[in-house]
XYZ file of C-alpha atoms in Angstrom:
431
model
C 0.072 -0.072 0.008
C 1.231 3.397 -0.750
C 2.231 5.678 2.143
C 0.154 8.669 2.809
C 3.621 10.524 3.038
C 4.448 9.326 -0.536
C 4.518 11.891 -3.109
C 1.514 12.094 -5.567
C 1.550 12.249 -9.220
C -0.118 15.791 -10.393
C -3.186 13.855 -11.640
C -5.872 15.680 -9.302
C -9.063 14.560 -7.717
C -10.897 17.523 -9.848
C -9.281 16.158 -12.997
C -10.767 12.839 -12.426
C -13.913 14.043 -11.529
C -14.210 16.143 -14.450
C -13.401 13.260 -16.738
C -16.296 11.227 -15.221
C -18.608 14.127 -15.524
C -18.979 13.723 -19.167
C -20.204 10.030 -18.709
C -22.461 11.478 -16.020
C -23.968 14.006 -18.311
C -24.838 11.369 -21.148
C -26.368 9.110 -18.805
C -28.441 11.554 -16.456
C -29.706 13.016 -19.739
C -32.058 10.024 -20.122
C -32.395 8.476 -16.830
C -32.241 11.180 -13.979
C -29.310 12.434 -11.807
C -27.230 10.084 -9.882
C -26.694 10.661 -5.900
C -24.392 13.209 -4.977
C -20.939 12.558 -3.576
C -20.741 13.146 0.105
C -18.908 16.412 0.558
C -15.368 16.274 1.451
C -12.928 19.191 1.829
C -9.058 18.803 1.437
C -6.984 21.203 3.665
C -3.336 21.946 3.406
C -1.170 23.787 6.260
C 2.321 25.419 5.357
C 4.536 27.677 7.401
C 5.958 29.404 4.441
C 9.283 30.301 6.500
C 10.196 34.267 6.927
C 13.905 33.084 6.730
C 14.962 34.811 10.016
C 14.301 33.878 13.566
C 13.359 37.162 15.393
C 14.441 35.194 18.607
C 18.004 35.643 17.672
C 17.414 39.269 18.829
C 17.182 37.885 22.278
C 20.892 37.165 22.492
C 21.852 40.844 21.547
C 23.268 42.779 24.086
C 23.591 46.077 22.504
C 21.774 47.984 19.810
C 25.003 47.416 17.486
C 24.346 43.985 18.024
C 20.871 44.154 16.722
C 22.133 46.461 13.872
C 24.519 43.512 13.017
C 22.070 40.479 13.589
C 19.258 42.493 11.203
C 21.911 43.572 8.774
C 23.124 39.980 8.134
C 19.778 38.809 7.492
C 19.086 41.567 5.090
C 22.232 40.943 3.184
C 21.494 37.546 2.766
C 17.895 37.989 1.114
C 17.811 36.268 -2.398
C 14.495 37.023 -4.088
C 15.287 34.154 -6.324
C 15.459 31.791 -3.398
C 12.090 33.029 -2.131
C 10.481 32.535 -5.448
C 11.789 29.037 -5.829
C 10.400 28.272 -2.548
C 7.215 29.672 -3.501
C 7.069 27.545 -6.586
C 7.749 24.355 -4.547
C 4.733 25.182 -2.196
C 2.649 25.912 -5.251
C 3.503 22.260 -6.471
C 2.587 20.771 -3.031
C -0.843 22.552 -3.502
C -1.353 21.387 -6.974
C -0.272 17.848 -6.099
C -2.657 17.829 -2.962
C -5.643 19.247 -4.680
C -6.493 21.384 -1.693
C -9.656 23.246 -1.314
C -8.275 25.439 1.368
C -4.609 26.505 2.024
C -3.411 27.907 5.252
C -0.164 29.773 5.368
C 1.938 31.040 8.271
C 4.870 33.454 7.853
C 3.566 34.497 4.678
C 5.976 37.494 5.109
C 6.221 40.952 3.294
C 9.673 42.388 3.743
C 10.412 46.013 3.224
C 13.179 48.253 3.553
C 14.138 52.181 3.863
C 17.423 53.589 3.077
C 19.040 55.211 4.625
C 17.261 54.177 7.921
C 15.757 56.529 10.502
C 15.351 54.078 13.206
C 15.480 55.770 16.654
C 14.823 59.344 15.277
C 11.721 61.557 15.391
C 10.738 60.561 11.592
C 7.541 58.544 11.372
C 8.350 57.354 7.776
C 7.825 53.749 7.393
C 9.774 51.289 5.259
C 8.028 51.101 2.093
C 10.262 49.531 -0.597
C 9.374 45.819 -1.205
C 12.267 43.402 -0.926
C 10.213 40.286 -0.889
C 6.340 39.664 -0.668
C 6.150 36.020 -0.243
C 2.446 35.633 -0.281
C 2.435 37.350 -3.787
C 5.293 34.918 -4.717
C 2.863 32.055 -3.851
C -0.162 33.163 -5.639
C 2.050 34.014 -8.734
C 3.284 30.408 -8.650
C -0.323 28.917 -8.268
C -1.487 31.319 -11.385
C 1.309 30.050 -13.215
C 0.202 26.576 -12.744
C -3.471 27.226 -13.835
C -4.737 27.421 -10.180
C -7.042 30.093 -9.209
C -7.069 30.699 -5.455
C -8.490 33.867 -3.421
C -7.111 35.352 -0.234
C -10.256 34.576 1.957
C -8.572 35.953 5.290
C -5.358 37.591 5.986
C -3.926 38.315 9.661
C -1.184 40.565 10.255
C 0.449 39.165 13.265
C 3.512 41.345 13.323
C 4.239 44.663 11.637
C 7.714 46.052 13.117
C 10.871 47.725 11.815
C 14.507 46.825 12.781
C 17.569 48.706 12.321
C 20.230 47.205 10.069
C 23.847 47.910 9.362
C 24.734 47.048 5.897
C 27.850 47.837 3.531
C 25.807 50.640 2.101
C 24.981 52.213 5.604
C 22.119 52.158 8.055
C 19.057 50.642 6.694
C 15.496 49.991 8.173
C 13.950 46.551 7.713
C 10.301 46.352 7.982
C 8.866 42.854 8.595
C 5.180 42.154 8.184
C 4.128 38.537 9.145
C 0.854 37.146 7.999
C -1.255 34.191 8.616
C -3.367 33.626 5.491
C -6.052 31.471 4.151
C -6.428 30.752 0.488
C -9.439 29.202 -0.750
C -10.359 27.882 -4.312
C -12.042 30.590 -6.059
C -14.985 28.314 -7.029
C -15.980 27.917 -3.608
C -17.966 30.275 -1.487
C -16.758 31.916 1.494
C -18.046 34.045 4.363
C -17.740 35.474 7.816
C -13.786 36.136 7.694
C -12.326 37.352 10.865
C -8.716 38.178 11.562
C -7.578 38.876 15.122
C -4.105 39.034 17.348
C -3.977 37.316 20.678
C -3.841 39.529 23.693
C -0.853 37.341 25.272
C 1.960 38.834 23.475
C 5.716 39.000 24.009
C 7.806 42.233 24.072
C 11.554 42.108 23.550
C 13.441 44.964 24.978
C 15.936 46.541 22.343
C 19.250 47.272 24.201
C 20.504 50.684 24.588
C 17.058 52.101 23.721
C 13.798 52.839 25.379
C 12.167 50.873 22.839
C 10.500 47.440 22.642
C 9.920 45.110 19.853
C 6.157 43.540 20.251
C 5.864 40.064 19.147
C 2.133 39.516 18.325
C 0.705 36.231 17.072
C -2.870 35.797 15.647
C -5.168 33.988 13.366
C -7.385 34.311 10.475
C -10.810 32.279 9.948
C -13.338 31.962 7.311
C -16.475 29.697 6.302
C -15.849 27.770 3.188
C -18.944 26.028 1.801
C -18.054 22.731 0.387
C -20.824 20.499 -0.946
C -23.407 22.846 0.658
C -21.902 22.532 4.265
C -20.159 25.435 5.826
C -16.238 24.313 7.305
C -14.835 26.925 9.544
C -11.001 27.075 8.435
C -8.477 28.698 10.567
C -5.098 29.474 10.244
C -2.854 30.403 13.126
C 0.718 30.500 14.387
C 1.591 30.441 18.131
C 4.437 31.855 19.940
C 7.887 30.227 19.559
C 9.853 31.753 22.193
C 7.828 31.524 25.408
C 5.502 28.463 26.443
C 3.258 30.315 28.747
C 2.556 32.726 25.881
C 1.690 29.690 23.764
C -0.512 28.274 26.548
C -2.618 31.624 26.686
C -2.751 31.975 23.118
C -4.238 28.293 22.859
C -6.820 29.278 25.323
C -7.680 32.257 23.372
C -7.973 30.631 20.289
C -10.413 27.821 21.633
C -12.569 30.768 23.057
C -12.838 32.348 19.385
C -13.965 28.871 17.691
C -17.642 28.413 17.039
C -19.432 25.566 18.648
C -21.396 22.577 16.845
C -19.780 23.239 13.516
C -17.037 21.720 11.573
C -13.910 23.336 12.403
C -10.587 22.745 11.067
C -7.412 24.493 12.705
C -4.428 24.671 10.646
C -1.183 26.092 11.840
C 2.389 25.890 13.424
C 1.658 25.342 16.964
C 5.166 25.470 18.024
C 4.204 22.647 20.186
C 4.169 18.774 19.823
C 1.959 16.373 21.169
C 2.378 15.903 25.018
C 3.613 19.558 25.365
C 1.592 22.205 26.835
C -0.273 24.391 24.279
C -0.945 21.262 22.040
C -2.327 19.536 24.931
C -4.686 22.524 25.690
C -5.976 22.536 22.100
C -6.577 18.726 21.984
C -8.691 18.847 24.929
C -11.338 20.351 22.553
C -10.100 19.433 19.250
C -8.892 16.090 17.877
C -5.695 15.209 16.103
C -6.411 13.294 13.097
C -2.677 12.373 12.714
C -3.067 10.601 16.061
C -6.087 8.770 15.055
C -5.130 7.707 11.361
C -1.341 7.324 11.675
C -0.244 6.833 15.393
C 2.687 4.990 14.333
C 3.933 7.426 11.554
C 6.837 9.867 11.829
C 4.873 13.024 11.341
C 7.820 15.411 12.262
C 7.344 18.867 10.514
C 10.050 20.943 12.136
C 12.851 21.852 11.256
C 15.495 22.265 8.638
C 18.497 23.847 8.776
C 18.281 27.877 8.825
C 19.659 28.212 5.436
C 17.743 25.142 3.951
C 20.532 23.740 2.266
C 21.013 20.478 4.288
C 20.843 17.263 2.212
C 19.058 15.094 4.949
C 16.105 15.957 6.606
C 16.468 17.377 9.952
C 12.772 17.263 11.053
C 12.374 15.832 14.302
C 9.085 17.450 15.873
C 5.530 17.254 14.574
C 4.376 20.825 15.549
C 2.521 21.881 12.266
C -0.845 19.995 12.183
C -4.519 20.088 11.498
C -6.969 20.111 14.371
C -10.541 19.393 14.147
C -14.020 19.367 16.050
C -17.665 19.131 15.262
C -19.531 16.689 12.737
C -16.489 16.124 10.613
C -14.549 12.894 9.924
C -10.973 12.818 8.948
C -10.232 10.430 6.040
C -6.405 10.854 5.054
C -3.466 12.990 6.563
C -0.140 13.229 5.133
C 3.119 15.278 4.966
C 4.415 17.294 1.977
C 7.549 18.916 1.303
C 9.585 16.582 3.481
C 11.543 14.259 1.154
C 14.929 15.215 -0.129
C 13.297 15.199 -3.717
C 11.273 17.927 -2.692
C 14.481 20.191 -2.694
C 14.628 22.773 -5.537
C 17.718 24.138 -7.522
C 18.170 27.763 -7.546
C 21.039 30.046 -8.417
C 22.409 32.234 -5.509
C 25.507 34.180 -6.135
C 26.654 32.248 -9.186
C 26.181 29.041 -7.397
C 23.296 26.544 -7.916
C 22.142 25.220 -4.636
C 19.287 22.760 -3.535
C 17.012 24.174 -0.735
C 13.805 22.797 0.914
C 10.471 24.679 0.280
C 10.579 25.635 3.926
C 12.172 24.915 7.364
C 8.825 23.064 8.069
C 6.922 20.228 6.145
C 3.359 20.939 5.331
C 0.317 18.749 6.178
C -2.453 18.040 4.214
C -5.779 16.203 5.165
C -9.014 15.318 3.598
C -12.357 15.573 5.851
C -15.794 14.043 5.061
C -18.356 16.557 5.897
C -21.482 14.462 5.239
C -22.401 14.249 8.912
C -22.595 17.970 8.934
C -25.817 18.669 6.923
C -26.171 21.856 4.694
C -25.393 25.213 5.881
C -28.096 27.257 7.220
C -27.924 29.503 4.267
C -28.174 26.666 1.787
C -30.641 24.818 3.775
C -33.194 27.803 3.608
C -33.111 27.976 -0.205
C -33.238 24.089 -0.732
C -36.325 21.854 -0.276
C -35.770 18.596 1.286
C -34.603 15.815 -0.870
C -33.004 18.150 -3.591
C -29.396 19.171 -4.453
C -27.722 21.584 -2.418
C -25.917 23.553 -4.959
C -26.664 27.209 -4.844
C -28.417 28.519 -7.985
C -26.335 30.644 -10.375
C -23.059 29.746 -8.626
C -20.586 27.296 -9.280
C -21.019 23.869 -7.161
C -19.363 24.009 -3.829
C -18.502 20.365 -4.404
C -16.289 18.986 -7.169
C -16.909 20.769 -10.559
C -19.264 18.754 -12.709
C -20.460 16.504 -9.676
C -23.862 15.141 -10.368
C -26.700 16.504 -8.328
C -29.133 14.404 -6.339
C -32.576 13.207 -7.981
C -34.992 10.258 -7.856
C -34.478 7.931 -10.574
C -36.557 4.842 -11.569
C -35.675 1.522 -9.795
C -35.464 -1.835 -11.219
C -33.145 -4.767 -11.453
C -30.141 -5.340 -13.686
C -27.348 -2.796 -14.619
C -29.378 0.326 -15.607
C -28.084 3.581 -16.595
C -28.284 4.908 -13.172
C -26.349 1.963 -11.512
C -23.610 2.492 -14.324
C -22.997 6.176 -13.300
C -22.969 5.222 -9.667
C -20.379 2.625 -10.378
C -18.180 5.107 -12.501
C -18.439 7.467 -9.275
C -17.830 4.909 -6.884
C -14.855 3.701 -8.809
C -13.320 7.068 -8.846
C -13.904 7.675 -5.181
C -11.999 4.488 -4.457
C -9.362 5.351 -6.749
C -8.969 8.760 -4.800
C -9.007 6.964 -1.546
C -6.305 4.901 -2.438
C -3.980 7.715 -3.734
C -4.390 9.401 -0.029
C -3.264 6.027 1.687
């Protein structure tokens, strides 16, 4: 049996279903429609990797050291490397055929030169160095994939002073948690927020502090007439007590009695405090479906150039609750073959997509019933596709109708057989 962590070929669920839709159309035209498939949602989470550990500033003992640490990061930024990594992430999205993609550290880096840090000037750095979210979206578009930003939470937005060969520069780091959703799916009720529990780092030899805030973005995604609440979050890395408090804040913000999938970098593995706080209310599908598998997601070397994987902690995950059933879960971007070649300084190097592996899960939503908005417009026993909009399920999936019954291999049973075979094929591909 193929391991769930084995790389997939680019043949997608939607492509297969589209190929069966033509058969469905020919049969349904004469005998009525076949039973609709159970709604399922495929969700992917990925820490896209800023490339800089702000916690390094904790060791700085002077403002000059802060400038040196930040300057070293700024001098080492290679836009081509970010573009190559973004394309690797887009490839994982394409291969997993995700309906929802949660990104953490979808960073926007801007600079100002000369820098005016610690002066009376209020001008913010505005010259874009790297926009990682834009890079990912561009890579998706180049692959013919259409995803919309359904929620974008700005977790951090601060400036640091940097000393470079060209003099003082200010580096502005805007850190975002994002939810990308297939553009043919309806979304609603987007919420973005930051946690009250936040860390502040003192800047040596100044009266300034560096606030490290964390947050989340959430949105309802309608799949097959069912509303799934998807959340992207990134909990604090440097202080366990803040992680625990943020986990409690997140639980308080989640809706009750509805399907919810929390996607994110928790910076907390099973058996550690924040993860355990969350799993008192949410369920970990990796523990359910693959209790003996190595699901480690963190962390590769800082420069991403290590040949062998260094992943040893499972801190990136999909957690769920409500009337939803996980059917498959696996990692992406964790195999040496996932590294991509990129030319840096005249040298070709191979880098990992991120210092984290991504996680992809598929969830059966058939136990949830239609969303309230859909149910109010739909008579009992009829399809739940919204009139005038694309189907919230897979494209061209047949709608529900009552057909003639009888013995023998009728046209209705033929189309059900085709779709059942497709479903079995897809199930095998995710195992």
